[in-house]
mmCIF file of C-alpha atoms and ligand atoms in Angstrom:
data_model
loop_
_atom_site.group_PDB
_atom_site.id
_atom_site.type_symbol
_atom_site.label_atom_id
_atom_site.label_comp_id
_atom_site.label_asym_id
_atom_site.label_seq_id
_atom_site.Cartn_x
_atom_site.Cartn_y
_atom_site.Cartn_z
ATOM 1 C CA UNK A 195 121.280 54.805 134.016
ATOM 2 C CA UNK A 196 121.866 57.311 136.453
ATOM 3 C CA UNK A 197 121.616 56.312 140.147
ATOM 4 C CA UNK A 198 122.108 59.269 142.195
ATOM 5 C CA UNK A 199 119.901 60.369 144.616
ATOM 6 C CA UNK A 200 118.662 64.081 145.220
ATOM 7 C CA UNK A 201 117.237 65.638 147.900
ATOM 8 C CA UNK A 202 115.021 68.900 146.733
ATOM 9 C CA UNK A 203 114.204 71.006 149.629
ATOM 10 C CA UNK A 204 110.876 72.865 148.744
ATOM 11 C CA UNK A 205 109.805 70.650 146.220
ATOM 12 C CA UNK A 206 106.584 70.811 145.756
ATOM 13 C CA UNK A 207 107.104 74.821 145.133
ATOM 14 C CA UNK A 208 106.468 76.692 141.364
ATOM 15 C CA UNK A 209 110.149 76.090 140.298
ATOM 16 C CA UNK A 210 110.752 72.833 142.893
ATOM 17 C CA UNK A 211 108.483 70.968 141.565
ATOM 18 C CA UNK A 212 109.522 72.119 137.793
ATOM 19 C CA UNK A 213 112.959 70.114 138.329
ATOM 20 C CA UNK A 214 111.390 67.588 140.150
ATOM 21 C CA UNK A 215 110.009 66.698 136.817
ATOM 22 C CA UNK A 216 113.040 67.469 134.997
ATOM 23 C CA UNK A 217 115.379 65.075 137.482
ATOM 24 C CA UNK A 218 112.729 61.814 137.370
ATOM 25 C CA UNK A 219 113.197 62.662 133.322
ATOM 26 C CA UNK A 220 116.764 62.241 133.422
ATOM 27 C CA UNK A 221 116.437 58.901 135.828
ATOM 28 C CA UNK A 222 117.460 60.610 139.167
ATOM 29 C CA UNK A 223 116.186 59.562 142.293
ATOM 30 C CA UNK A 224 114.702 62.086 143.919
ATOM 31 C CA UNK A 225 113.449 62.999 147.725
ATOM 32 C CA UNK A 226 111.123 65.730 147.990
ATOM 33 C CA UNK A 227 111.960 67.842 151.426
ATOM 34 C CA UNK A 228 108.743 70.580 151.818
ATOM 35 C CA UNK A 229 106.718 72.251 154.959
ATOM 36 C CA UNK A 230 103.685 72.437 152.111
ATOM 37 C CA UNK A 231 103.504 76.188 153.895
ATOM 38 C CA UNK A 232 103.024 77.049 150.001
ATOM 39 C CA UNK A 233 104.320 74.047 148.039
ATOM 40 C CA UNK A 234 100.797 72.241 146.617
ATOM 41 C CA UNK A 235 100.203 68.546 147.101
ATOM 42 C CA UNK A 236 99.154 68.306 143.017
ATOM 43 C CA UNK A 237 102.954 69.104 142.491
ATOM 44 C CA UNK A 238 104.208 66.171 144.023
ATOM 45 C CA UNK A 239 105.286 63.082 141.824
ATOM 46 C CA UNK A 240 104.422 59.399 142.615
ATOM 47 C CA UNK A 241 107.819 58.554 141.381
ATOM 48 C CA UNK A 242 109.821 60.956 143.657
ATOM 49 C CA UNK A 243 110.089 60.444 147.198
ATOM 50 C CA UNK A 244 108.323 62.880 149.988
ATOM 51 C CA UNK A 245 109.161 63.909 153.467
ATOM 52 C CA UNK A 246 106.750 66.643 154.853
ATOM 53 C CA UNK A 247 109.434 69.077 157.117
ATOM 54 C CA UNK A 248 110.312 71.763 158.005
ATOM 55 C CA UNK A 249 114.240 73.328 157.198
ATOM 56 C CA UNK A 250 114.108 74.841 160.712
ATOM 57 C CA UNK A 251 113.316 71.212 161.950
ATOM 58 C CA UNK A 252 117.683 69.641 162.170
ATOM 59 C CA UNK A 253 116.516 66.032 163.000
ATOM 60 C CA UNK A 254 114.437 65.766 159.986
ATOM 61 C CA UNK A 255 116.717 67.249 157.825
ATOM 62 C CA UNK A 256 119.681 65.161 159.029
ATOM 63 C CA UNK A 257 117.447 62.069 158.961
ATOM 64 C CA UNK A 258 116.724 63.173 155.040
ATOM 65 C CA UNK A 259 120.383 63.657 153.932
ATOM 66 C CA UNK A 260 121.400 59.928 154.570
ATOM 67 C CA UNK A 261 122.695 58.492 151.413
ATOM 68 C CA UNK A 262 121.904 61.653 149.418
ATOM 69 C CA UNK A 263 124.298 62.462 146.383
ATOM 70 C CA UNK A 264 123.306 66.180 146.223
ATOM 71 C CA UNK A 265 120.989 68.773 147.538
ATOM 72 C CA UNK A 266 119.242 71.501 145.458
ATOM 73 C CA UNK A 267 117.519 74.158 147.793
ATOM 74 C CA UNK A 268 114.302 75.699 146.580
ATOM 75 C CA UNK A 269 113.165 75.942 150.508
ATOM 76 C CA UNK A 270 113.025 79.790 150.941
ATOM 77 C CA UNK A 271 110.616 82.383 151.724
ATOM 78 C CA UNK A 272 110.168 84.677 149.014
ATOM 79 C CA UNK A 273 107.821 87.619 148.355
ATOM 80 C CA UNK A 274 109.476 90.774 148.361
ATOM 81 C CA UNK A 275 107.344 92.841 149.952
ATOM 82 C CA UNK A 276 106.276 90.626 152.895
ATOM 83 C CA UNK A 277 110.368 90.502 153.539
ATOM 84 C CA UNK A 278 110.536 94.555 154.299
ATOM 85 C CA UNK A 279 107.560 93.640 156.599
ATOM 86 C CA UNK A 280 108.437 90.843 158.179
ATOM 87 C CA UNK A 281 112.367 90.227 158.249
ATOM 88 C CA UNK A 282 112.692 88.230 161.115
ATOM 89 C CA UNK A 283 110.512 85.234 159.686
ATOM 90 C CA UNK A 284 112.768 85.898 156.428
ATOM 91 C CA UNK A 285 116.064 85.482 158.657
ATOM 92 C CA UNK A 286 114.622 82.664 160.294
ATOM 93 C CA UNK A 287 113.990 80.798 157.072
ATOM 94 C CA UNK A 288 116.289 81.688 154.536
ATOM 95 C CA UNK A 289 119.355 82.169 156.803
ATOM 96 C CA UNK A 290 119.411 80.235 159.966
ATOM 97 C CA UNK A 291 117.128 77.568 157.400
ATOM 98 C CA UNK A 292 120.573 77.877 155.384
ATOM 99 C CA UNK A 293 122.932 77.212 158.060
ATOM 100 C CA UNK A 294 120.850 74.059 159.065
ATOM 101 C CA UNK A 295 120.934 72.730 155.675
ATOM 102 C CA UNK A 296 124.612 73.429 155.290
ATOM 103 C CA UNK A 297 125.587 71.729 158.385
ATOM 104 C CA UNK A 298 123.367 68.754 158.087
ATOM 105 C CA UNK A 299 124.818 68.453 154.743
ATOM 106 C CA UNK A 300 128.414 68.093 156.430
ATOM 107 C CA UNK A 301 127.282 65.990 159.055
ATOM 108 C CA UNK A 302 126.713 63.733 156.356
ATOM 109 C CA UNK A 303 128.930 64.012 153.827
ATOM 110 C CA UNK A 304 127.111 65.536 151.082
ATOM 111 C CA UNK A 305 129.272 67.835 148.934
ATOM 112 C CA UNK A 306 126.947 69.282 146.451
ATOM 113 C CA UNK A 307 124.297 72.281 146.341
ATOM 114 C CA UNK A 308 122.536 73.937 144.086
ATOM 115 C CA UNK A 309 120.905 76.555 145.561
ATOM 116 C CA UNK A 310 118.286 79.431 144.368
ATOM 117 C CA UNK A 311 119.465 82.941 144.207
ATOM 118 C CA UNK A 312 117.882 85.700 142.483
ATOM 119 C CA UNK A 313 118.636 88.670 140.186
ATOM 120 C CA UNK A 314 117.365 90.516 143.779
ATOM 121 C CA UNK A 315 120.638 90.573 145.124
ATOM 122 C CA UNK A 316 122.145 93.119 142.309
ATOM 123 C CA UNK A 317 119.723 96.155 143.444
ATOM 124 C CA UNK A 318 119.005 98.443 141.067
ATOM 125 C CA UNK A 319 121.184 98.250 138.097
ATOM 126 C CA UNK A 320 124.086 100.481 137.541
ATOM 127 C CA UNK A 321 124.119 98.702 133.613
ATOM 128 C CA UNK A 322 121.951 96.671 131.267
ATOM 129 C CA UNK A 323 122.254 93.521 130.585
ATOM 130 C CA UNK A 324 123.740 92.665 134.536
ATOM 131 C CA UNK A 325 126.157 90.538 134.051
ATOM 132 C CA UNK A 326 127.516 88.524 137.522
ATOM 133 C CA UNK A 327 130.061 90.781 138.122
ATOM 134 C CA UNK A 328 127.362 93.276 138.537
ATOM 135 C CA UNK A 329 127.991 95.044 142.533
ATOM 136 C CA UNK A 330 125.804 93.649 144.448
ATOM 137 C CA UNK A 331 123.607 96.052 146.436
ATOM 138 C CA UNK A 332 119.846 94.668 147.413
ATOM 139 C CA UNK A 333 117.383 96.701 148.036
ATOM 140 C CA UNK A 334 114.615 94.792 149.798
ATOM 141 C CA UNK A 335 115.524 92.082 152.761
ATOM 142 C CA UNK A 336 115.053 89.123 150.595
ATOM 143 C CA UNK A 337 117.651 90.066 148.317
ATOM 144 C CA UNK A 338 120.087 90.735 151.241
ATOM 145 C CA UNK A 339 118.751 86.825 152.397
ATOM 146 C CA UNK A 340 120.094 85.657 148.962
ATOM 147 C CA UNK A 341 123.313 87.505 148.847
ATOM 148 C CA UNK A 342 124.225 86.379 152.292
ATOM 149 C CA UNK A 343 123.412 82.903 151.666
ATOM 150 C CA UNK A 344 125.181 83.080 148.503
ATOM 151 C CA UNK A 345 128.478 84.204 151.118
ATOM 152 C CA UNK A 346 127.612 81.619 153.546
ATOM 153 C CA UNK A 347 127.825 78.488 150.358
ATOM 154 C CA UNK A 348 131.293 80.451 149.396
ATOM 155 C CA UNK A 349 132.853 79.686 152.989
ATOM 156 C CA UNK A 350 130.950 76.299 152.808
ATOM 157 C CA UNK A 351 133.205 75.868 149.753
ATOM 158 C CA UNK A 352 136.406 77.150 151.463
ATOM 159 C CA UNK A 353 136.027 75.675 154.666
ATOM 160 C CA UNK A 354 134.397 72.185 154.039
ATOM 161 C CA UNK A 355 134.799 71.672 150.897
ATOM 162 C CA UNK A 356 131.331 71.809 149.417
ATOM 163 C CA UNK A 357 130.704 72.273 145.895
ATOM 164 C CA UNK A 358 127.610 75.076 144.892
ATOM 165 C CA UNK A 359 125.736 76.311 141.965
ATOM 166 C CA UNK A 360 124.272 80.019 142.973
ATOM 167 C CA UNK A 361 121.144 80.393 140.056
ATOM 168 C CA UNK A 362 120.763 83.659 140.006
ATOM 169 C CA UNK A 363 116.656 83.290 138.429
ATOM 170 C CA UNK A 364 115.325 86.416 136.487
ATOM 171 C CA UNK A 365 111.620 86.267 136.220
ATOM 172 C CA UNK A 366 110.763 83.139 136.331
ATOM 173 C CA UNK A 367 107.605 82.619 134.444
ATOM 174 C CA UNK A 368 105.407 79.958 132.731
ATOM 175 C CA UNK A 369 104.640 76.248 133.710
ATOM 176 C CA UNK A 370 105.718 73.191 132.069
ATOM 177 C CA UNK A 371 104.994 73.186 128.478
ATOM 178 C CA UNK A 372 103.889 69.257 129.734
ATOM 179 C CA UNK A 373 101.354 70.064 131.584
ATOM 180 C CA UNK A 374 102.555 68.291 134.011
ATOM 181 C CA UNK A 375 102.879 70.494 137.036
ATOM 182 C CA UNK A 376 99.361 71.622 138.125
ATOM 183 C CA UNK A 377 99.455 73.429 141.071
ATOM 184 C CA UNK A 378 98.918 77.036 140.773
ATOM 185 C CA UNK A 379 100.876 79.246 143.571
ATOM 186 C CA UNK A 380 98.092 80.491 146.329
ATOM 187 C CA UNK A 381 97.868 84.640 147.096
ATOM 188 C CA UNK A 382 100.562 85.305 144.026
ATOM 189 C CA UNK A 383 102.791 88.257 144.128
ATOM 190 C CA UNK A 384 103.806 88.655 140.197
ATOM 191 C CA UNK A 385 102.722 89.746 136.786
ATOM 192 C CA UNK A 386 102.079 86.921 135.087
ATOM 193 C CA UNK A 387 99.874 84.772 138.328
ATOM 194 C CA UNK A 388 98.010 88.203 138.390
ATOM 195 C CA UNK A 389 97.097 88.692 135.305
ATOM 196 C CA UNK A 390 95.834 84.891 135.559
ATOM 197 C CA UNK A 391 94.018 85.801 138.317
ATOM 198 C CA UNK A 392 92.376 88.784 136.313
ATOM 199 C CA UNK A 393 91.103 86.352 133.675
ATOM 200 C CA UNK A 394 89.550 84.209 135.773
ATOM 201 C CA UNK A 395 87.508 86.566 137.198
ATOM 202 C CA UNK A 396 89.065 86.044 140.951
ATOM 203 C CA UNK A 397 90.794 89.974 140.813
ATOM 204 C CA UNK A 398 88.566 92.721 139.114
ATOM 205 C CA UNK A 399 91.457 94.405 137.313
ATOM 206 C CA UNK A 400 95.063 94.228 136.297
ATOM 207 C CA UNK A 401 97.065 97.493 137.585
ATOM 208 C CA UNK A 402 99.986 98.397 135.797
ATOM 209 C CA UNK A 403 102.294 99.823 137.929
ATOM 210 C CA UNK A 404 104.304 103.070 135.852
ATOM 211 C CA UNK A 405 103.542 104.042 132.223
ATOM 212 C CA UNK A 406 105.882 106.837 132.067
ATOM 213 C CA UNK A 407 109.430 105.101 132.286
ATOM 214 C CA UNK A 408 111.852 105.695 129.854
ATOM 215 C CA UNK A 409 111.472 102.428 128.137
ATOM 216 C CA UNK A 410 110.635 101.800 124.532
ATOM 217 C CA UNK A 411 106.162 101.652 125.439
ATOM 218 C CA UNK A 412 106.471 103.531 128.703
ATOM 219 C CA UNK A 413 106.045 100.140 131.153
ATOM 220 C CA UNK A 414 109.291 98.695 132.654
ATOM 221 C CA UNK A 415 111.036 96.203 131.165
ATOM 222 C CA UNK A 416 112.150 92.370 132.772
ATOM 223 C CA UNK A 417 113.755 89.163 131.770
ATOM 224 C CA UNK A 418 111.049 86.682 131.669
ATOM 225 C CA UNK A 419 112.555 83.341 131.812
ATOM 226 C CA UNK A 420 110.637 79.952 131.026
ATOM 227 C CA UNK A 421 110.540 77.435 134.175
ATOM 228 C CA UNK A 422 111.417 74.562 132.205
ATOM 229 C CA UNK A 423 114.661 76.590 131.168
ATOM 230 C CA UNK A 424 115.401 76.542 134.885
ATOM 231 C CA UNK A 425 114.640 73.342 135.467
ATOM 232 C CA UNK A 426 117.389 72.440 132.819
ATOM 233 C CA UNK A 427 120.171 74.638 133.646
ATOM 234 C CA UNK A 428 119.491 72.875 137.342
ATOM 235 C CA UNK A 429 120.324 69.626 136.032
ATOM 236 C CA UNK A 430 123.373 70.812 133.742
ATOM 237 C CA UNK A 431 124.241 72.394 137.092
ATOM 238 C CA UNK A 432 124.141 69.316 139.158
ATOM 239 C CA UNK A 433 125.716 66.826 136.243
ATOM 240 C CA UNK A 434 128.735 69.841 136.199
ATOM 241 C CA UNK A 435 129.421 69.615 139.787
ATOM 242 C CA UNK A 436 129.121 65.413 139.601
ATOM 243 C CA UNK A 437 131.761 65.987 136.902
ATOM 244 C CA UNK A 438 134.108 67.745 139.362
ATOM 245 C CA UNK A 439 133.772 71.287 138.163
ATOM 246 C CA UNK A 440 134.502 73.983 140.923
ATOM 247 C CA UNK A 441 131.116 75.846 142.393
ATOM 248 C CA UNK A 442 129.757 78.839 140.250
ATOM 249 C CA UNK A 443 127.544 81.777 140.057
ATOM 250 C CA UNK A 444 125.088 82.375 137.407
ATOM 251 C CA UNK A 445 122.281 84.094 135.894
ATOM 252 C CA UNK A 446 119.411 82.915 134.661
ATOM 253 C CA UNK A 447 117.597 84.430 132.098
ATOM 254 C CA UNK A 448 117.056 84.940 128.390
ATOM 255 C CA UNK A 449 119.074 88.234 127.576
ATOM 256 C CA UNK A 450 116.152 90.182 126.640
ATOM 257 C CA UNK A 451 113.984 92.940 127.861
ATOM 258 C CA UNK A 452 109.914 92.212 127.816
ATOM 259 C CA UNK A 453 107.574 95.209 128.687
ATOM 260 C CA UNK A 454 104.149 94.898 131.131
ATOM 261 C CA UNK A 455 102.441 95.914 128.054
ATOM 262 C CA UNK A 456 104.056 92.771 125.952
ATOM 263 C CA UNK A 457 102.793 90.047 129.047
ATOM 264 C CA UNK A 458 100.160 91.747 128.678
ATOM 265 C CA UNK A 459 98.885 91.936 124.744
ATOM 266 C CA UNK A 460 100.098 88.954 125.042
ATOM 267 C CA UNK A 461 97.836 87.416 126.848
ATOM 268 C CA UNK A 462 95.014 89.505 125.418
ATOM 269 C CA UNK A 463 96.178 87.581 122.148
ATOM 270 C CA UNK A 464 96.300 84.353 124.119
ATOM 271 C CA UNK A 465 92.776 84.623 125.759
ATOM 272 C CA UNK A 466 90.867 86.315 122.913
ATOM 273 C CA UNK A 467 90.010 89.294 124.960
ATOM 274 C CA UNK A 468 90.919 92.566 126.091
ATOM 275 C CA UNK A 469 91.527 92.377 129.787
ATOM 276 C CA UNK A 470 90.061 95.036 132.823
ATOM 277 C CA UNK A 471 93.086 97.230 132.957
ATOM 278 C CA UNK A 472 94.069 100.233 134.968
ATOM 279 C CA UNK A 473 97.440 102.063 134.979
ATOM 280 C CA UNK A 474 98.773 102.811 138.738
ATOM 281 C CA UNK A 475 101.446 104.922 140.345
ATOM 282 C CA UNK A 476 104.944 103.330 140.400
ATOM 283 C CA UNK A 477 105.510 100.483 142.612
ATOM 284 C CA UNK A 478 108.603 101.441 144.829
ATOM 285 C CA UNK A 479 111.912 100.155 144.177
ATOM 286 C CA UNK A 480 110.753 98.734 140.756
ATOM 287 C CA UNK A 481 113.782 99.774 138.192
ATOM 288 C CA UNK A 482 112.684 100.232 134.788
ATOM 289 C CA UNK A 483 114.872 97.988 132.987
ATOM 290 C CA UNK A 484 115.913 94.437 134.408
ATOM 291 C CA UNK A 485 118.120 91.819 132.300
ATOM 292 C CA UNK A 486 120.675 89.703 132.485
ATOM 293 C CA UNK A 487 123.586 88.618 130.126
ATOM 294 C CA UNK A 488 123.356 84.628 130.607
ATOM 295 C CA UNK A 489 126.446 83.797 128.458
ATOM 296 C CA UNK A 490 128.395 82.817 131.813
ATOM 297 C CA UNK A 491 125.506 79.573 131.729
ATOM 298 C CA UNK A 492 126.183 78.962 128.254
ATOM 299 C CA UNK A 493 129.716 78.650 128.121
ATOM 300 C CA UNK A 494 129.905 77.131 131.567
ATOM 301 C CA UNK A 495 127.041 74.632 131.372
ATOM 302 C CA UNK A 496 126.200 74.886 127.368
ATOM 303 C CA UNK A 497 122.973 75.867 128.926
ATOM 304 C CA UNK A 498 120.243 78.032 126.615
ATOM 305 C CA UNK A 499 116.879 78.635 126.800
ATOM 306 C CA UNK A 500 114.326 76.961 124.988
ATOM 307 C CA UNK A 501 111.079 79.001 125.172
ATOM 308 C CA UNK A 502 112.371 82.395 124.504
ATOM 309 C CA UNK A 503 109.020 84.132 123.049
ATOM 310 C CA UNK A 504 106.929 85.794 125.038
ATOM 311 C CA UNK A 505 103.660 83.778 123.135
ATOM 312 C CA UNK A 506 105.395 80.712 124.435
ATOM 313 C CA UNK A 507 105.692 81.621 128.383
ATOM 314 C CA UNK A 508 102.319 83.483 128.527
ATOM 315 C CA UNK A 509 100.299 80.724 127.172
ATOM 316 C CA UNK A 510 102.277 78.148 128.913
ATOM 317 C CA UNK A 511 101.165 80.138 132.126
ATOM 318 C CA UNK A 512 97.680 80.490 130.761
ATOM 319 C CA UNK A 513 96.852 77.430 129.772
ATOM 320 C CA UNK A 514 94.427 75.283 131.553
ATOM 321 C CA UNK A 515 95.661 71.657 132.456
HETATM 322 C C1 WQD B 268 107.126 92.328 136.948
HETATM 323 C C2 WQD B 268 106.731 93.644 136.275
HETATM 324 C C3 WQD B 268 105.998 95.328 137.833
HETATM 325 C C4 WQD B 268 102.427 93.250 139.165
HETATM 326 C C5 WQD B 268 110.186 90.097 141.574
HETATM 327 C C6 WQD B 268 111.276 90.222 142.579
HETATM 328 C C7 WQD B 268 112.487 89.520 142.099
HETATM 329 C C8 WQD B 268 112.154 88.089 141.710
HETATM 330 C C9 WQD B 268 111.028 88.037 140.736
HETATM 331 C C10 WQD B 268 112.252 86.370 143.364
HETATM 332 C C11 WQD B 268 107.236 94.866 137.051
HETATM 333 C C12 WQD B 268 104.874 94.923 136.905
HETATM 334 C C13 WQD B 268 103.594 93.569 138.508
HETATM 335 C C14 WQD B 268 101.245 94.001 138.894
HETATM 336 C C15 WQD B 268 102.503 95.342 137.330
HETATM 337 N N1 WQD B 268 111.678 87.360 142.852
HETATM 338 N N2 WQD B 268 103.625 94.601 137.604
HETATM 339 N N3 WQD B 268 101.343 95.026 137.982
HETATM 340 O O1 WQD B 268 109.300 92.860 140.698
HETATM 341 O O2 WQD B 268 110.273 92.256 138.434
HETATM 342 O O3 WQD B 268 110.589 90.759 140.366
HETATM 343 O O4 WQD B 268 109.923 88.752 141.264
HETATM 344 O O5 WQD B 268 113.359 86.004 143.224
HETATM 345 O O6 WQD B 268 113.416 89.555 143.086
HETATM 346 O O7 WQD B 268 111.561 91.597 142.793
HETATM 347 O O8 WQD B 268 108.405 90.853 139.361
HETATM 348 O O9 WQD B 268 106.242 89.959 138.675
HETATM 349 O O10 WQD B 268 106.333 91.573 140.625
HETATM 350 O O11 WQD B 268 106.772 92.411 138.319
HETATM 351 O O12 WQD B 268 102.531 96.296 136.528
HETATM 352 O O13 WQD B 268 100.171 93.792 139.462
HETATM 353 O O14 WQD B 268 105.306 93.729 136.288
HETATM 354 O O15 WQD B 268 105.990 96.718 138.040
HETATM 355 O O16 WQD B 268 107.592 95.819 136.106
HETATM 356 P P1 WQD B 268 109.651 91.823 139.730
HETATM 357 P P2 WQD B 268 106.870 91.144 139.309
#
């Protein structure tokens, strides 16, 4: 029986509350650390403890790291295009929220992170699949908030000895194939909770952004990875740096390209019905073609995903719990 004890910062977020579920699974005890500025009180677990906080609030955050064996840090703001409007709340809580939860983590001895990162802080790629060796080069400011905290967990490492998992997430897509996280995220930013949106009726019309890249159907192309395969490669994460392994940087995502116009057949397929559709300029700053080569995660963690077709993640999303 495992007895370590977890403190997940953000929570009760889309992917937070994702390895929630996959940590009370695997007998962990686990705090839950969340403002609820967008985490959702239906993602919160009876068996998982809950402190309602802020990152930006130290006493609360030192009070929560007493007797914690690890932290994993889901606690960031993250829509791109709010960070190019609003950097300063995105320095406030990504960065100086970093630095808090790095130094309340030495204050107390903890000397284990796993923190979120994103496929953001590569930029547009100079090469398909991006492997982690990829320059680094963001291109909106939440990116640059990733790649610096990634820097800040490396001197972490140097200076004080703490051990960190960067998970650098693809698009992370899909809900647990359980059922059992039920909160939907509020005012969504991405494909897959728009086009939900569009079949409930609550948006008139799905807008695909490009149809004239130079990809296979014309629509760009991403790596849509399953949130329960994130919620695993978490916990291989966490049991790797409990087993003494050195701190590591990694993508996360399935290797393969999936066009708009797959997500969306796809859920045509899914629902039984052709959905309102209207093809739109291209968004800015969106490359074409976006995937990662994940065999760092294998080899290091034996890590794979599970729920590689695209059937699988769209109805997972779809679904109604
Ligand atoms: C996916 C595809 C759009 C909406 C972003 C961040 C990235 C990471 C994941 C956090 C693109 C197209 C979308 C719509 C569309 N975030 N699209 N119509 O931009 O690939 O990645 O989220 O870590 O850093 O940049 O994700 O879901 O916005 O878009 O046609 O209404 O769907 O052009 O090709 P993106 P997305």
């Amino acid at each position: 029986m495992v007895s370590k004890k977890i403190l997940v910062l953000g929570g009760a977020g889309y992917i937070g509350s994702h390895v929630v579920c996959e940590l009370l699974d695997k007998g962990y005890e686990v705090l839950v650390y969340d403002n609820m500025s967008t985490g959702q009180s239906e993602n919160l677990f009876e068996k998982a403890g809950f402190i309602k906080a802020d990152i930006l609030d130290v006493d609360s955050l030192q009070k929560a790291m007493q007797g914690v064996d690890a932290v994993i840090f889901f606690a960031g703001k993250k829509a791109v295009g709010e960070s190019m409007i609003n950097p300063e709340m995105y320095a406030q809580n990504n960065l100086i929220g970093a630095v808090n939860v790095l130094n309340a983590m030495c204050a107390n001895g903890v000397k284990n992170i796993i923190f979120s990162s994103s496929a953001a802080v590569y930029g547009i790629p100079q090469y398909v699949p991006l492997d982690e060796n990829h320059p680094l080069n963001p291109i909106n400011f939440y990116g640059f908030t990733k790649w610096e905290m990634e820097r800040l967990l490396a001197w972490y490492d140097q200076l004080k000895g703490i051990k960190y998992a960067a998970l650098r997430y693809f698009n992370a897509a899909g809900y647990d194939v359980q059922g059992r996280v039920r909160g939907r995220e509020q005012n969504p930013q991405n494909l897959l909770p728009i086009i939900a949106e569009v079949a409930d009726g609550k948006r008139k019309c799905l807008q695909i952004f490009g149809s004239d890249y130079d990809t296979p159907d014309g629509t760009c192309l991403r790596d849509y990875i399953h949130v329960n395969d994130l919620a695993s490669a978490h916990v291989l994460a966490l049991e790797a740096l409990f087993a003494g392994r050195d701190s590591m940087t990694l993508n996360l995502g399935t290797g393969k390209g999936v066009s708009v116009k797959e997500i969306v057949a796809s859920a045509e397929k899914f629902l039984g019905r052709k959905l309102p559709v209207e093809y739109a300029q291209r968004r800015p700053g969106d490359p074409a073609v976006l995937y990662a080569k994940a065999d760092k995660a294998k080899e290091l963690l034996g890590w794979e995903p599970k729920f590689v077709s695209v059937d699988e993640i769209v109805s997972s999303f779809l679904k109604k719990h």
